[in-house]
Amino acid sequence: MTVPAQSGSTGQLSGDGSTNLWPFTFSAATTAEVVVYRTPAGGSASLVSPSEYTVALNVSGGGTVTYPLTTARVPSTDTVEVRLAPSFDQPTRLTDQGAYDPAAVMAALDHQARMSIALKADRARAIEAPVGVRVQVGQPVNGGWMDSRKGISG
């Protein structure tokens, strides 16, 4: 199967007090590669326990998360985000002198593509310094580039 270039996230989906089905379009090999975040009004996003939702994958890619399973529905003041979260292990082992197995190679390449899509989604949320600017954690940023580029002061 091919893995099309896509977003690894649904973005923030607003609750409405009745919906508990959250569709997504990214490809995931297993239900374990799909995670859910919930953000309450005025709060920070938190990872939802996998015991609180189920994932149904479509054969052609994408799928649906059912969340919440037993509690009250997500109110309109809260948001839900479904994200691709593949393992960063390399589980494929190709042996010497064995027959060429195109299915194994394709599965490994698909896994690599899903990892790249997840990293791209994470990078889109990160603050990026211009080339040539050295940034150290815990140190103020000089030059005012953050004020002009991202609207955030350093």
JSON list of N, CA, C and O in Angstrom, two decimals, residues 127 129 132-142 145-146 154:
[
{"chain": "A", "resi": 127, "resn": "ILE", "atom": "N", "xyz": [8.30, 26.23, 17.29]},
{"chain": "A", "resi": 127, "resn": "ILE", "atom": "CA", "xyz": [8.85, 27.53, 16.94]},
{"chain": "A", "resi": 127, "resn": "ILE", "atom": "C", "xyz": [10.18, 27.28, 16.24]},
{"chain": "A", "resi": 127, "resn": "ILE", "atom": "O", "xyz": [11.00, 26.49, 16.71]},
{"chain": "A", "resi": 129, "resn": "ALA", "atom": "N", "xyz": [13.71, 28.79, 14.61]},
{"chain": "A", "resi": 129, "resn": "ALA", "atom": "CA", "xyz": [14.67, 29.90, 14.53]},
{"chain": "A", "resi": 129, "resn": "ALA", "atom": "C", "xyz": [15.21, 29.97, 13.11]},
{"chain": "A", "resi": 129, "resn": "ALA", "atom": "O", "xyz": [15.35, 28.96, 12.43]},
{"chain": "A", "resi": 132, "resn": "GLY", "atom": "N", "xyz": [21.25, 30.20, 11.14]},
{"chain": "A", "resi": 132, "resn": "GLY", "atom": "CA", "xyz": [22.31, 31.05, 11.65]},
{"chain": "A", "resi": 132, "resn": "GLY", "atom": "C", "xyz": [22.07, 31.57, 13.06]},
{"chain": "A", "resi": 132, "resn": "GLY", "atom": "O", "xyz": [22.98, 32.12, 13.67]},
{"chain": "A", "resi": 133, "resn": "VAL", "atom": "N", "xyz": [20.87, 31.41, 13.58]},
{"chain": "A", "resi": 133, "resn": "VAL", "atom": "CA", "xyz": [20.58, 31.85, 14.94]},
{"chain": "A", "resi": 133, "resn": "VAL", "atom": "C", "xyz": [20.73, 30.65, 15.88]},
{"chain": "A", "resi": 133, "resn": "VAL", "atom": "O", "xyz": [20.12, 29.62, 15.66]},
{"chain": "A", "resi": 134, "resn": "ARG", "atom": "N", "xyz": [21.57, 30.81, 16.88]},
{"chain": "A", "resi": 134, "resn": "ARG", "atom": "CA", "xyz": [21.78, 29.73, 17.85]},
{"chain": "A", "resi": 134, "resn": "ARG", "atom": "C", "xyz": [20.84, 29.95, 19.03]},
{"chain": "A", "resi": 134, "resn": "ARG", "atom": "O", "xyz": [20.83, 31.01, 19.64]},
{"chain": "A", "resi": 135, "resn": "VAL", "atom": "N", "xyz": [20.05, 28.94, 19.33]},
{"chain": "A", "resi": 135, "resn": "VAL", "atom": "CA", "xyz": [19.09, 29.02, 20.42]},
{"chain": "A", "resi": 135, "resn": "VAL", "atom": "C", "xyz": [19.48, 27.99, 21.47]},
{"chain": "A", "resi": 135, "resn": "VAL", "atom": "O", "xyz": [19.74, 26.83, 21.15]},
{"chain": "A", "resi": 136, "resn": "GLN", "atom": "N", "xyz": [19.53, 28.44, 22.73]},
{"chain": "A", "resi": 136, "resn": "GLN", "atom": "CA", "xyz": [19.82, 27.53, 23.83]},
{"chain": "A", "resi": 136, "resn": "GLN", "atom": "C", "xyz": [18.64, 27.52, 24.78]},
{"chain": "A", "resi": 136, "resn": "GLN", "atom": "O", "xyz": [18.10, 28.58, 25.11]},
{"chain": "A", "resi": 137, "resn": "VAL", "atom": "N", "xyz": [18.26, 26.36, 25.23]},
{"chain": "A", "resi": 137, "resn": "VAL", "atom": "CA", "xyz": [17.14, 26.22, 26.14]},
{"chain": "A", "resi": 137, "resn": "VAL", "atom": "C", "xyz": [17.44, 26.99, 27.42]},
{"chain": "A", "resi": 137, "resn": "VAL", "atom": "O", "xyz": [18.53, 26.89, 27.97]},
{"chain": "A", "resi": 138, "resn": "GLY", "atom": "N", "xyz": [16.48, 27.77, 27.86]},
{"chain": "A", "resi": 138, "resn": "GLY", "atom": "CA", "xyz": [16.63, 28.52, 29.10]},
{"chain": "A", "resi": 138, "resn": "GLY", "atom": "C", "xyz": [17.34, 29.85, 28.95]},
{"chain": "A", "resi": 138, "resn": "GLY", "atom": "O", "xyz": [17.53, 30.55, 29.93]},
{"chain": "A", "resi": 139, "resn": "GLN", "atom": "N", "xyz": [17.78, 30.20, 27.76]},
{"chain": "A", "resi": 139, "resn": "GLN", "atom": "CA", "xyz": [18.48, 31.46, 27.53]},
{"chain": "A", "resi": 139, "resn": "GLN", "atom": "C", "xyz": [17.60, 32.40, 26.73]},
{"chain": "A", "resi": 139, "resn": "GLN", "atom": "O", "xyz": [16.88, 31.97, 25.84]},
{"chain": "A", "resi": 140, "resn": "PRO", "atom": "N", "xyz": [17.65, 33.72, 27.01]},
{"chain": "A", "resi": 140, "resn": "PRO", "atom": "CA", "xyz": [16.87, 34.66, 26.21]},
{"chain": "A", "resi": 140, "resn": "PRO", "atom": "C", "xyz": [17.37, 34.70, 24.77]},
{"chain": "A", "resi": 140, "resn": "PRO", "atom": "O", "xyz": [18.54, 34.44, 24.49]},
{"chain": "A", "resi": 141, "resn": "VAL", "atom": "N", "xyz": [16.46, 34.96, 23.87]},
{"chain": "A", "resi": 141, "resn": "VAL", "atom": "CA", "xyz": [16.80, 35.05, 22.46]},
{"chain": "A", "resi": 141, "resn": "VAL", "atom": "C", "xyz": [17.01, 36.52, 22.10]},
{"chain": "A", "resi": 141, "resn": "VAL", "atom": "O", "xyz": [16.14, 37.34, 22.35]},
{"chain": "A", "resi": 142, "resn": "ASN", "atom": "N", "xyz": [18.16, 36.83, 21.55]},
{"chain": "A", "resi": 142, "resn": "ASN", "atom": "CA", "xyz": [18.47, 38.22, 21.19]},
{"chain": "A", "resi": 142, "resn": "ASN", "atom": "C", "xyz": [18.14, 38.48, 19.73]},
{"chain": "A", "resi": 142, "resn": "ASN", "atom": "O", "xyz": [18.09, 37.57, 18.92]},
{"chain": "A", "resi": 145, "resn": "TRP", "atom": "N", "xyz": [14.05, 38.56, 16.52]},
{"chain": "A", "resi": 145, "resn": "TRP", "atom": "CA", "xyz": [13.50, 37.84, 15.38]},
{"chain": "A", "resi": 145, "resn": "TRP", "atom": "C", "xyz": [12.19, 37.16, 15.71]},
{"chain": "A", "resi": 145, "resn": "TRP", "atom": "O", "xyz": [11.32, 37.03, 14.86]},
{"chain": "A", "resi": 146, "resn": "MET", "atom": "N", "xyz": [12.00, 36.75, 16.97]},
{"chain": "A", "resi": 146, "resn": "MET", "atom": "CA", "xyz": [10.74, 36.09, 17.31]},
{"chain": "A", "resi": 146, "resn": "MET", "atom": "C", "xyz": [9.58, 37.07, 17.30]},
{"chain": "A", "resi": 146, "resn": "MET", "atom": "O", "xyz": [8.48, 36.73, 16.89]},
{"chain": "A", "resi": 154, "resn": "GLY", "atom": "N", "xyz": [10.78, 36.84, 23.00]},
{"chain": "A", "resi": 154, "resn": "GLY", "atom": "CA", "xyz": [11.74, 35.87, 23.53]},
{"chain": "A", "resi": 154, "resn": "GLY", "atom": "C", "xyz": [12.30, 36.22, 24.80]},
{"chain": "A", "resi": 154, "resn": "GLY", "atom": "O", "xyz": [12.41, 36.80, 25.65]}
]
